[in-house]
mmCIF file of C-alpha atoms and ligand atoms in Angstrom:
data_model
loop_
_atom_site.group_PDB
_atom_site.id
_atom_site.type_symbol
_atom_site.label_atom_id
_atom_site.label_comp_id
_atom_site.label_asym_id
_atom_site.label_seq_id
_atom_site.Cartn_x
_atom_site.Cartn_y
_atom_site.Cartn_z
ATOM 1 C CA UNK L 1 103.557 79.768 77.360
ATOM 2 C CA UNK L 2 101.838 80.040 80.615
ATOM 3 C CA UNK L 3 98.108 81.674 80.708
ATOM 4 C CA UNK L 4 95.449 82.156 82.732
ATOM 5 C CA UNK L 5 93.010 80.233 81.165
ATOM 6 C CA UNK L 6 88.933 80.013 81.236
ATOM 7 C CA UNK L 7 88.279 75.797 81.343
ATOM 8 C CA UNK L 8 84.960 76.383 81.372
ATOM 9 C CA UNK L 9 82.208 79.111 82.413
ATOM 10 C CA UNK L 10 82.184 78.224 85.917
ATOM 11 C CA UNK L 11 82.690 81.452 87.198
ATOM 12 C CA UNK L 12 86.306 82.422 88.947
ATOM 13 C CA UNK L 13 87.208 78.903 90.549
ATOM 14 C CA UNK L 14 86.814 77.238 86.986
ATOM 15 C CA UNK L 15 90.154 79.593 86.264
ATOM 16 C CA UNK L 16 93.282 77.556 86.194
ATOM 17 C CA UNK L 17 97.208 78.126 85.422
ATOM 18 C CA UNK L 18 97.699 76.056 82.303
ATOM 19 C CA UNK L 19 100.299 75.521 78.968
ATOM 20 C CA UNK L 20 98.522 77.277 76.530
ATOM 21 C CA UNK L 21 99.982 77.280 72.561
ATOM 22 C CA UNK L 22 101.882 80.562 72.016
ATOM 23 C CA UNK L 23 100.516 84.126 71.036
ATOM 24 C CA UNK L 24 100.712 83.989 67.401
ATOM 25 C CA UNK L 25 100.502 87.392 65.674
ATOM 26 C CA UNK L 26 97.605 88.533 63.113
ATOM 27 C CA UNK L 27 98.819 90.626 60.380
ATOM 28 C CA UNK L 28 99.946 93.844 62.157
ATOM 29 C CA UNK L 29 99.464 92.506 65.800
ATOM 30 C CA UNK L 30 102.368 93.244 68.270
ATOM 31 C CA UNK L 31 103.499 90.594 70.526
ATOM 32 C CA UNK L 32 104.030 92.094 74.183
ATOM 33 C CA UNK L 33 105.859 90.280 76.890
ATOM 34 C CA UNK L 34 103.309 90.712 79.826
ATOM 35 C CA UNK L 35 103.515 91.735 83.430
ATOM 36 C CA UNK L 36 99.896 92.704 84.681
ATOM 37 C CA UNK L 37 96.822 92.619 83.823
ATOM 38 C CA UNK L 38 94.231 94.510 85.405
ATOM 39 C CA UNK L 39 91.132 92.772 86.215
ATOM 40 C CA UNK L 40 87.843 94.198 85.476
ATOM 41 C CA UNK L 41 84.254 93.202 86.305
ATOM 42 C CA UNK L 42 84.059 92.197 82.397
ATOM 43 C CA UNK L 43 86.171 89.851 83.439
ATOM 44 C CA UNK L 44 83.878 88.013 86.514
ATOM 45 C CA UNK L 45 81.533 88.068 83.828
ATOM 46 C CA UNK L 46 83.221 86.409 80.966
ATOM 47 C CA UNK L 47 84.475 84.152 83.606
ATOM 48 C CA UNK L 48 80.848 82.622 84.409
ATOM 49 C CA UNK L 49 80.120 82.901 80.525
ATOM 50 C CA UNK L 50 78.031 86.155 80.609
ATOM 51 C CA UNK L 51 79.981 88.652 78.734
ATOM 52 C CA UNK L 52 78.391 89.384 74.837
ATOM 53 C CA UNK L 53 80.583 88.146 72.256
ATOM 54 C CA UNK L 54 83.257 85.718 74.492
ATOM 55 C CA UNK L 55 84.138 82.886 72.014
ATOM 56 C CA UNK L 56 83.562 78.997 74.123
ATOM 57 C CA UNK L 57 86.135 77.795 76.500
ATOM 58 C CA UNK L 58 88.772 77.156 76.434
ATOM 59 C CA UNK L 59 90.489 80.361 76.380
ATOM 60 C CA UNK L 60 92.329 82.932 78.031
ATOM 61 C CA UNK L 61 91.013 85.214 80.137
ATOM 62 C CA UNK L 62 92.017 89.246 80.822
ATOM 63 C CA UNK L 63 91.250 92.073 78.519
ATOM 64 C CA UNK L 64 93.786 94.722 80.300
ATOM 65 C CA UNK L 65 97.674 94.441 80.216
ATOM 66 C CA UNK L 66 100.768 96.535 80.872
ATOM 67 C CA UNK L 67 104.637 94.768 79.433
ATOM 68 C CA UNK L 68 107.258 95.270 77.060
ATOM 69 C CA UNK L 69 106.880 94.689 73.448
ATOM 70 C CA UNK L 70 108.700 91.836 72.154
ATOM 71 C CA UNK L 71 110.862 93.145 69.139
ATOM 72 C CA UNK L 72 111.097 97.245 70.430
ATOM 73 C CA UNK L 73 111.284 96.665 74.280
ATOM 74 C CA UNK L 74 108.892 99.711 74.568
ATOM 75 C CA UNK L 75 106.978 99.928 77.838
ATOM 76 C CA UNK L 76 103.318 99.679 76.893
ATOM 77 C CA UNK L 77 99.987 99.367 78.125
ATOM 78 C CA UNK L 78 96.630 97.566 75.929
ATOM 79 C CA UNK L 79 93.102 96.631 75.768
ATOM 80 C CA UNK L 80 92.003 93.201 74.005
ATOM 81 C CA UNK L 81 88.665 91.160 74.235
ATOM 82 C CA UNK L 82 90.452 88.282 75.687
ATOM 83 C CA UNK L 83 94.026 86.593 76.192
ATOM 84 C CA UNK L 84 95.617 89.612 78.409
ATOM 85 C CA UNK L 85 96.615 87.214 80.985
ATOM 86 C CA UNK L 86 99.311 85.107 79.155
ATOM 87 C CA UNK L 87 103.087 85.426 79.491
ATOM 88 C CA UNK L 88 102.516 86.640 75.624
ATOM 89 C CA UNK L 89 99.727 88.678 74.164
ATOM 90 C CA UNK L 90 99.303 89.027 70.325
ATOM 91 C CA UNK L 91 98.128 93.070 70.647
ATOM 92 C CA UNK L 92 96.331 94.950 68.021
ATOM 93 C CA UNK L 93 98.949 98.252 68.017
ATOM 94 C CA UNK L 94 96.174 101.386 67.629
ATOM 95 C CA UNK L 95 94.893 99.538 71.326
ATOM 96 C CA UNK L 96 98.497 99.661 72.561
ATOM 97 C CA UNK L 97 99.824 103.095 74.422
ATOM 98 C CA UNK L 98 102.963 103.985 76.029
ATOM 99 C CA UNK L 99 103.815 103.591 79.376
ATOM 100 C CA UNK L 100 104.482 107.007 81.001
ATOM 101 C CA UNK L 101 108.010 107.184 82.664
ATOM 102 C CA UNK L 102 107.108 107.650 86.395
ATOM 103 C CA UNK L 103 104.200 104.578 86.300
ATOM 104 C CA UNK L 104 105.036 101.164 87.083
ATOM 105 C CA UNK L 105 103.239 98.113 85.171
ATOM 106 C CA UNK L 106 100.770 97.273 88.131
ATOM 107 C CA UNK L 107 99.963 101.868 87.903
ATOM 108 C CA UNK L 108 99.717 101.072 83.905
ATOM 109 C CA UNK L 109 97.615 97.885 83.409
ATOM 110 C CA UNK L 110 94.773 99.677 85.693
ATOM 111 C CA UNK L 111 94.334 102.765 83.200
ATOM 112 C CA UNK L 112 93.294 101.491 79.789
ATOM 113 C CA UNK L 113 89.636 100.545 80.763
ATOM 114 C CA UNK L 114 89.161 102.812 83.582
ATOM 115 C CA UNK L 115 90.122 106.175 82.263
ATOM 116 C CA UNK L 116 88.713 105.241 78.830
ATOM 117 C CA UNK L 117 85.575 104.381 79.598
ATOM 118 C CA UNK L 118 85.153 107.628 82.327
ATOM 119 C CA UNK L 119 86.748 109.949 79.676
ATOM 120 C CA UNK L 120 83.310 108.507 77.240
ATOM 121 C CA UNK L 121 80.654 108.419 79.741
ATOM 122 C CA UNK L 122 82.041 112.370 80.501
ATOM 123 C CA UNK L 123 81.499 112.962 76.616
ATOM 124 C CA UNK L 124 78.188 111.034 76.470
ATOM 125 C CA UNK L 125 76.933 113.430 79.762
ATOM 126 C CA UNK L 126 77.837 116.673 77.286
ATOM 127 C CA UNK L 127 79.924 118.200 80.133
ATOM 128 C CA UNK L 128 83.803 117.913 78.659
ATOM 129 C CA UNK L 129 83.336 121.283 78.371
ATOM 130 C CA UNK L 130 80.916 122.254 81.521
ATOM 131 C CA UNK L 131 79.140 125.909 81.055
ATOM 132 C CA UNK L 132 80.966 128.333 82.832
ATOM 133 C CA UNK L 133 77.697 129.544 84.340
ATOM 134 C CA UNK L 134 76.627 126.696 86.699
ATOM 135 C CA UNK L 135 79.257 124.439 87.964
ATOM 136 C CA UNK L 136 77.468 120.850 86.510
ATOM 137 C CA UNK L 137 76.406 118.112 88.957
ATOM 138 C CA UNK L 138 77.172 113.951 88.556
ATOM 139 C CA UNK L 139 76.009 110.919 90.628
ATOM 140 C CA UNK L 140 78.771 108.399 90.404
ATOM 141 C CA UNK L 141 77.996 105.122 91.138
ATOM 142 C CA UNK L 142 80.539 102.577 92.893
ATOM 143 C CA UNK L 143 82.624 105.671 93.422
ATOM 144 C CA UNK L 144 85.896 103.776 94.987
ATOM 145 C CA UNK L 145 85.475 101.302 92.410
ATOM 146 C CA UNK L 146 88.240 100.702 89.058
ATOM 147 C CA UNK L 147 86.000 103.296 86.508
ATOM 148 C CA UNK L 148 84.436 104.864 89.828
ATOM 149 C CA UNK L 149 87.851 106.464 90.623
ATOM 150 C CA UNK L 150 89.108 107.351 87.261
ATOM 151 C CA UNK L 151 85.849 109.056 86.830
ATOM 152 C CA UNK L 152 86.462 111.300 90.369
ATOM 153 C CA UNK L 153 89.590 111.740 88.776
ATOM 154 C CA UNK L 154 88.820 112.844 85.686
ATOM 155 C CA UNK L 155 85.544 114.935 87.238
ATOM 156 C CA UNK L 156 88.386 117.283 89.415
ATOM 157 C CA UNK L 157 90.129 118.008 85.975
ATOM 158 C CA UNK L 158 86.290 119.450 84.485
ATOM 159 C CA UNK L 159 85.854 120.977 87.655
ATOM 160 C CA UNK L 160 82.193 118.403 88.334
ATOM 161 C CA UNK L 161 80.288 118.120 91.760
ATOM 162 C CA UNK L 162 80.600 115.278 92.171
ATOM 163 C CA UNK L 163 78.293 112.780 94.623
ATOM 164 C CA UNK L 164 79.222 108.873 94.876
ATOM 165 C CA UNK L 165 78.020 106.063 96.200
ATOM 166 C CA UNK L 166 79.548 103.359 97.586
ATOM 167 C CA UNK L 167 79.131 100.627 100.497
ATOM 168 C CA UNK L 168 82.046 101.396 102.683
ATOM 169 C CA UNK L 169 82.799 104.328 104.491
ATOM 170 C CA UNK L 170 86.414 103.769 104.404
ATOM 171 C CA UNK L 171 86.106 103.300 100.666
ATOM 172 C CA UNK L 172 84.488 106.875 100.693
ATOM 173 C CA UNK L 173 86.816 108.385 102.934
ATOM 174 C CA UNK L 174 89.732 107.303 100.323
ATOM 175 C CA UNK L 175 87.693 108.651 97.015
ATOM 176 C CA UNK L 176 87.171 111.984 99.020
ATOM 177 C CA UNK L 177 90.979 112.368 99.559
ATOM 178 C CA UNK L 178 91.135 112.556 95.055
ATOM 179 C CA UNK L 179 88.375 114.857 94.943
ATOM 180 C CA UNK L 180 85.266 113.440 95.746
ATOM 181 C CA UNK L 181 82.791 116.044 97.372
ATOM 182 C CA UNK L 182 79.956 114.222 98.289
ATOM 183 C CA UNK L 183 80.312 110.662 99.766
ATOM 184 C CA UNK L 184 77.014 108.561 99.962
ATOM 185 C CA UNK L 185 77.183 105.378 102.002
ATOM 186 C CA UNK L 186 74.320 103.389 100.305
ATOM 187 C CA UNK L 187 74.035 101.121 103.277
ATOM 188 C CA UNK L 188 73.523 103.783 105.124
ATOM 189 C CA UNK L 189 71.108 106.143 103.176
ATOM 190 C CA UNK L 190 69.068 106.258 100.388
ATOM 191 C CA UNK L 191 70.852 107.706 97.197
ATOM 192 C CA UNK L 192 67.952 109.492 95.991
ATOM 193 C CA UNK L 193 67.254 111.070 99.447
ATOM 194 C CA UNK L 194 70.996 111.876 99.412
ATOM 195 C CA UNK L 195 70.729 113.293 96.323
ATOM 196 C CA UNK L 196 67.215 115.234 96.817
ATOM 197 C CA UNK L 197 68.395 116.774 100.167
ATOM 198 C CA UNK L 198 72.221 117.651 98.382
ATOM 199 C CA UNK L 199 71.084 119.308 95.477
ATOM 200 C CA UNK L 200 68.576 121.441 97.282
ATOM 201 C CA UNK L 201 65.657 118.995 94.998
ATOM 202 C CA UNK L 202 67.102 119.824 91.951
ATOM 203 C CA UNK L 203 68.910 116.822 90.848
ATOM 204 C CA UNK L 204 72.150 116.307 88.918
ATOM 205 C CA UNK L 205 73.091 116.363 85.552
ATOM 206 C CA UNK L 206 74.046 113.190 84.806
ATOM 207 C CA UNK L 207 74.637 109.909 86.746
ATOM 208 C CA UNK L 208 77.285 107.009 85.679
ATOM 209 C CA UNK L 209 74.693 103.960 86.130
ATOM 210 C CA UNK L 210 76.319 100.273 86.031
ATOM 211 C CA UNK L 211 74.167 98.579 88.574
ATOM 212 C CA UNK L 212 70.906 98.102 86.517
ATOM 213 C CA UNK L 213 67.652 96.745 88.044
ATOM 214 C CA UNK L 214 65.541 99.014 89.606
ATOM 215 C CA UNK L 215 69.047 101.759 89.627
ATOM 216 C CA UNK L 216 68.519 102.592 86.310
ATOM 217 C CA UNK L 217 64.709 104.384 87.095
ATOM 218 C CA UNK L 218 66.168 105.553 90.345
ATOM 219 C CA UNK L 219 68.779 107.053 88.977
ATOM 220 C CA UNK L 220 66.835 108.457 86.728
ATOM 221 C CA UNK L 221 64.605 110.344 89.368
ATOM 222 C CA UNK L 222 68.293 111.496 90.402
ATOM 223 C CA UNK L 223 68.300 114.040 87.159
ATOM 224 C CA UNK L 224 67.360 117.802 86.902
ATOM 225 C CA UNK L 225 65.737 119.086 84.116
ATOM 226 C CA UNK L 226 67.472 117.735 81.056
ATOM 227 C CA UNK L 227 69.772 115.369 82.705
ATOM 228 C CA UNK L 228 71.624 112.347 81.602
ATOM 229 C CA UNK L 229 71.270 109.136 82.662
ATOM 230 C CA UNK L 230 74.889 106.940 80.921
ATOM 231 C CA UNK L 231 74.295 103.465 81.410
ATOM 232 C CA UNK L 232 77.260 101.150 81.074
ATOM 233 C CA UNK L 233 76.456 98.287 83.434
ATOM 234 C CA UNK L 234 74.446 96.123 85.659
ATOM 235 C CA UNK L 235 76.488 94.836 88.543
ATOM 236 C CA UNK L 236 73.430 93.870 90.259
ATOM 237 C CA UNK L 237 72.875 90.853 87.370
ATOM 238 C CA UNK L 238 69.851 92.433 86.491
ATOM 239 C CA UNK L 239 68.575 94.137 83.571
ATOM 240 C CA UNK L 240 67.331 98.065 83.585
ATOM 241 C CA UNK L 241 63.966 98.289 84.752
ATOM 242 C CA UNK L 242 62.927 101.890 83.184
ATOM 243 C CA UNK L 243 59.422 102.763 82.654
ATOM 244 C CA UNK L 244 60.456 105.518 79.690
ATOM 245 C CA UNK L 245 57.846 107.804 79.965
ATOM 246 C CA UNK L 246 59.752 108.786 83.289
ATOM 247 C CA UNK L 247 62.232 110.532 80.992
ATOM 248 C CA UNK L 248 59.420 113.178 79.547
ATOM 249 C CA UNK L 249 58.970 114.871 82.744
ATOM 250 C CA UNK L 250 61.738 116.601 82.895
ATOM 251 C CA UNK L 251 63.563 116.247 79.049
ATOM 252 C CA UNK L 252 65.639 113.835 80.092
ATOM 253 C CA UNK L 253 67.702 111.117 77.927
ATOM 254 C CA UNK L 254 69.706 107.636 78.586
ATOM 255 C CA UNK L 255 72.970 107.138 76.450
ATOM 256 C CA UNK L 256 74.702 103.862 76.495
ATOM 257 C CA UNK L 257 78.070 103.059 76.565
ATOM 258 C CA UNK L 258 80.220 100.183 75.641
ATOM 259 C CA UNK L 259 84.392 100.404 75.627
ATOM 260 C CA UNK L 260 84.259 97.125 73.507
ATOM 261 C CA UNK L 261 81.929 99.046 70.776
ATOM 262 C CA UNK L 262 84.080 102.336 70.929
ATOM 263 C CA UNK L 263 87.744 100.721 70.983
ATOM 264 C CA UNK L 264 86.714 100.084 67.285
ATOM 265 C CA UNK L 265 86.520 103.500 66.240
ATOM 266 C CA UNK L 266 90.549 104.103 65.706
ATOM 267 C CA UNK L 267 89.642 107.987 65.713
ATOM 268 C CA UNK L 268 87.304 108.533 68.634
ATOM 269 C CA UNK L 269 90.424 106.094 70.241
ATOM 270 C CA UNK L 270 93.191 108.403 69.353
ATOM 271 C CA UNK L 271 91.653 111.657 69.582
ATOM 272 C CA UNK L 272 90.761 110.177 73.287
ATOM 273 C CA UNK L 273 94.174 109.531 74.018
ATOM 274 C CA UNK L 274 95.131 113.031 73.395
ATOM 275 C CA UNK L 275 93.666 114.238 75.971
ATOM 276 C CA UNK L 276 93.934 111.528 78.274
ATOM 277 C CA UNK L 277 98.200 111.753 77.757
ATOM 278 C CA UNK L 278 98.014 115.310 78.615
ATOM 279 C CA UNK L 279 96.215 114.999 81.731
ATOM 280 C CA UNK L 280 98.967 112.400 82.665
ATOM 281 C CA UNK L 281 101.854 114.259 81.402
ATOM 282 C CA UNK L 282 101.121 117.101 83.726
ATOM 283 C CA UNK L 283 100.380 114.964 86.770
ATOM 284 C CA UNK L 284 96.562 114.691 87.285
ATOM 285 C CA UNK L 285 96.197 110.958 86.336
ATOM 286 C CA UNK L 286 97.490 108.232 88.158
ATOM 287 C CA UNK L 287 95.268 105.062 88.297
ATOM 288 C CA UNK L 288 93.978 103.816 91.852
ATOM 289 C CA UNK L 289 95.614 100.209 92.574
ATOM 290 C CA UNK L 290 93.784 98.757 95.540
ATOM 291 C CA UNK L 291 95.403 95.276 95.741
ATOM 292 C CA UNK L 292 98.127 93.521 93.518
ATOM 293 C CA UNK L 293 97.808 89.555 93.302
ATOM 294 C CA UNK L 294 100.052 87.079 91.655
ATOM 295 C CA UNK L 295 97.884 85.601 88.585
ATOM 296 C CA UNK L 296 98.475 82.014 91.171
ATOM 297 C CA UNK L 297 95.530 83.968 93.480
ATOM 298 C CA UNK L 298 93.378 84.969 90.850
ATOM 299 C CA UNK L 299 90.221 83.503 91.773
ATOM 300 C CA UNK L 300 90.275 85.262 95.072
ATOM 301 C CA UNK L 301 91.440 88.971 93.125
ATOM 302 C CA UNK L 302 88.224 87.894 91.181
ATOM 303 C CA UNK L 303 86.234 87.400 94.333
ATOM 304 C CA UNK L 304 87.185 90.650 95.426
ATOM 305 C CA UNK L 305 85.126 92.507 92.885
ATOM 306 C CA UNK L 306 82.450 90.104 93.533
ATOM 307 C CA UNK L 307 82.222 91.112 97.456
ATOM 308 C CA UNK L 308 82.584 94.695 96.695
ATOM 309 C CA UNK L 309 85.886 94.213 98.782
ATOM 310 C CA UNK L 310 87.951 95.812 96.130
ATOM 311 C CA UNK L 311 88.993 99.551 96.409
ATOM 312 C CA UNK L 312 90.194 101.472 92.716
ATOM 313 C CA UNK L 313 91.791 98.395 90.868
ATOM 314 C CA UNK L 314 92.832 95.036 91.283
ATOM 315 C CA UNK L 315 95.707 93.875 89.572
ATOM 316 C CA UNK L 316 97.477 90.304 88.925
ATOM 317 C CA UNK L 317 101.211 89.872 88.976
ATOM 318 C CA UNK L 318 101.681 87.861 85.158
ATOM 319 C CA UNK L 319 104.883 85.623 84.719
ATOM 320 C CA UNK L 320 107.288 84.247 86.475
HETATM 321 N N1 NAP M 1 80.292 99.645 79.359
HETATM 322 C C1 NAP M 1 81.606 99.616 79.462
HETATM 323 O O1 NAP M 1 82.325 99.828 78.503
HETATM 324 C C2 NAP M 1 82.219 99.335 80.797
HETATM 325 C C3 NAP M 1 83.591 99.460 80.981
HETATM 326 C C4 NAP M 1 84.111 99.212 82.254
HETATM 327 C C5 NAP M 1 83.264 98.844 83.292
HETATM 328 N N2 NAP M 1 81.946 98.713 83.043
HETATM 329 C C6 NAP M 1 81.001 98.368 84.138
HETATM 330 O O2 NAP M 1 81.230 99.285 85.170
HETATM 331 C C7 NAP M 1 81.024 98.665 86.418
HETATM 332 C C8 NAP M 1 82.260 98.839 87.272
HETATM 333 O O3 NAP M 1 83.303 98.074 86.696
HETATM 334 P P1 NAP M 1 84.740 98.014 87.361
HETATM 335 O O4 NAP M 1 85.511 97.013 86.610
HETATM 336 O O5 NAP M 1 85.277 99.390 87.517
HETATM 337 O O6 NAP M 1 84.388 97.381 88.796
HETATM 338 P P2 NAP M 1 84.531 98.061 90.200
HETATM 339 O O7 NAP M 1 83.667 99.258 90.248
HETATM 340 O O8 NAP M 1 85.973 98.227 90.510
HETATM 341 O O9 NAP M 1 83.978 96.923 91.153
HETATM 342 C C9 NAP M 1 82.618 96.702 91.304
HETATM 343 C C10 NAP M 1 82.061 97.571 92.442
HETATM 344 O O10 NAP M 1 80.695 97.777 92.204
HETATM 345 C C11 NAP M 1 80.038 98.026 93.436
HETATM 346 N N3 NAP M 1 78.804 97.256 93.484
HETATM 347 C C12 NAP M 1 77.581 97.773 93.692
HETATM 348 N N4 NAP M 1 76.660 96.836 93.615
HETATM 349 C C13 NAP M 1 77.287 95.680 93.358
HETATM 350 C C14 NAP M 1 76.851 94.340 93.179
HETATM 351 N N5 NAP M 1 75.543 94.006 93.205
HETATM 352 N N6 NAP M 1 77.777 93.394 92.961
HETATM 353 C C15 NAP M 1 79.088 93.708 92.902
HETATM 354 N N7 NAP M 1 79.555 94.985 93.031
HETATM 355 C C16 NAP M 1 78.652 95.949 93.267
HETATM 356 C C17 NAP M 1 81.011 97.622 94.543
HETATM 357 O O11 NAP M 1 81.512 98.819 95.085
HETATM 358 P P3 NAP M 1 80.889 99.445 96.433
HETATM 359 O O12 NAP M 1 81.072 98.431 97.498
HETATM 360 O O13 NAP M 1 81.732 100.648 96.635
HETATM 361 O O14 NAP M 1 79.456 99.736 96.108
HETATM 362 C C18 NAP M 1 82.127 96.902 93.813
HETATM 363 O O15 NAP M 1 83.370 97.070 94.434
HETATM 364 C C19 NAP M 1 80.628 97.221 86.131
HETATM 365 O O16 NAP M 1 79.227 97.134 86.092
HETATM 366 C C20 NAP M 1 81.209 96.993 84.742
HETATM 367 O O17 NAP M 1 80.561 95.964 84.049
HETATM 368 C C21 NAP M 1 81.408 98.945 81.832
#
């Protein structure tokens, strides 16, 4: 079969359209026929060799799919580790999900990781349920990004204020037309002024943090009294720099979160699901895709995370 595959960790140009020995089935693995994968910044990562637990080269890249199972034909959509973008894909089944009706494959292979993982930093903030007393406050970081827009999404469902950041004003503008109510250009202001001068210097309740370095303490200064920071990333390359004794002043607490760590807890999964489908089934999901590539320009999809170019997700065309 034909696969996107990772020759070596040299980052996205080391990526290369090769033969690769069919998807061959564990016991109880599906095999799906695939048409697009979404790509993810996980995926720039494991490309240059930085993502935790990414076996040597070679091998496949893409963790995000959307196809047609082999024996059923059902429309589905997945999450792996590795090996999404193949014309085959040996899929464990409790990671596979139906497509909905009115979504096409490029619509389903950008929700698995996206929604997912802004459904769990939502839980990990406390506010699935928000108080019906104050209307609860989150900073979102990369806003227009792939989990940046499932998160606006997903924050005009729990009825959030929501503030997010992002480098582009035309990027905001479009994250503002699903719901976004406060648009901070960081190139053009300070988030924590933003923030300060928004929230009357109160704060928020929680902020979605995947940029690390000195973010992670800034954001933290972001919080109100017994605010969340949910750390899930460090675009920046960097690790968190947090002195922790700024979290005593004002109660405050940093969860982490990692969709690889929590796709192997089949209940959390499912019961995740639920609630996702039903949001979907009565129309308030529908994943942002920015820019579709065939898998022959993935390199420069790739390089469109990298330059913060990208708006929602990118996906790659898979097959002939
Ligand atoms: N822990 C988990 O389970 C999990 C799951 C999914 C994603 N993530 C993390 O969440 C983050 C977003 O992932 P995604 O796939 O949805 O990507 P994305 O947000 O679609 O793309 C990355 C965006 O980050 C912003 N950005 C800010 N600083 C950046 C920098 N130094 N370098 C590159 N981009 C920068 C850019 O948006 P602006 O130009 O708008 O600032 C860029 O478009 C990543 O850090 C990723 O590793 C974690």
């Amino acid at each position: 079969m034909k696969a996107l595959v990772i020759e070596s960790y040299g980052g996205p140009g080391a990526l290369a359209l090769r033969t690769f020995p069919d998807a061959t089935p564990a016991e109880g693995q599906i095999i799906v026929k695939v048409q697009a994968g979404g790509i993810n910044f996980a995926d720039v990562l494991t490309s240059k060799g930085g993502y935790p637990g990414t076996p040597k080269p070679p091998l496949i890249a893409g963790r995000e799919f959307a196809g047609t199972e082999l024996a059923s034909g059902r429309r589905v959509m997945g999450y792996a580790q590795w090996g999404a973008f193949a014309e085959r894909m040996a899929a464990r089944p409790e990671l596979l999900w139906p497509i909905p009706d009115t979504w096409s494959f490029e619509h389903a292979a950008a929700f698995p990781v996206n929604y997912f993982t802004a459904f769990f930093a939502y839980w990990k903030a406390g506010l699935l349920a928000p108080s019906p007393e104050r209307t609860p406050r989150v900073l979102i970081h990369a806003a227009a990004g792939g989990v940046g827009t499932a998160a606006v999404a997903i924050g005009k469902i729990l009825g959030v204020e929501m503030y997010g950041t992002s480098s582009s004003d035309e990027k905001l503008a479009r994250v503002q037309q699903l719901g976004l109510q406060h648009a901070i250009n960081y190139k053009l202001t300070d988030y924590e002024d933003a923030i300060k001068n928004l929230t009357h210097g109160e704060g928020v309740d929680a902020v979605f943090e995947m940029l690390g370095g000195e973010h992670t303490a800034k954001s933290t200064r972001c919080l109100r009294d017994f605010g969340r920071v949910i750390v899930y990333g460090a675009a920046t390359g960097e690790q968190a720099k947090l002195d922790t004794r700024a979290l005593y002043a004002k109660g405050a607490s940093i969860h982490g979160l990692w969709l690889t760590y929590l796709s192997g807890k089949p209940q959390l999964m499912s019961e995740t699901w639920k609630q996702l489908s039903q949001w979907i089934a009565a129309g308030h999901l529908r994943p942002e895709v920015g820019s579709v590539l065939p898998w022959e320009r993935a390199a420069e999809a790739y390089h469109l995370l990298i330059n913060r170019q990208n708006y929602g997700k990118v996906v790659l065309g898979i097959g002939a």
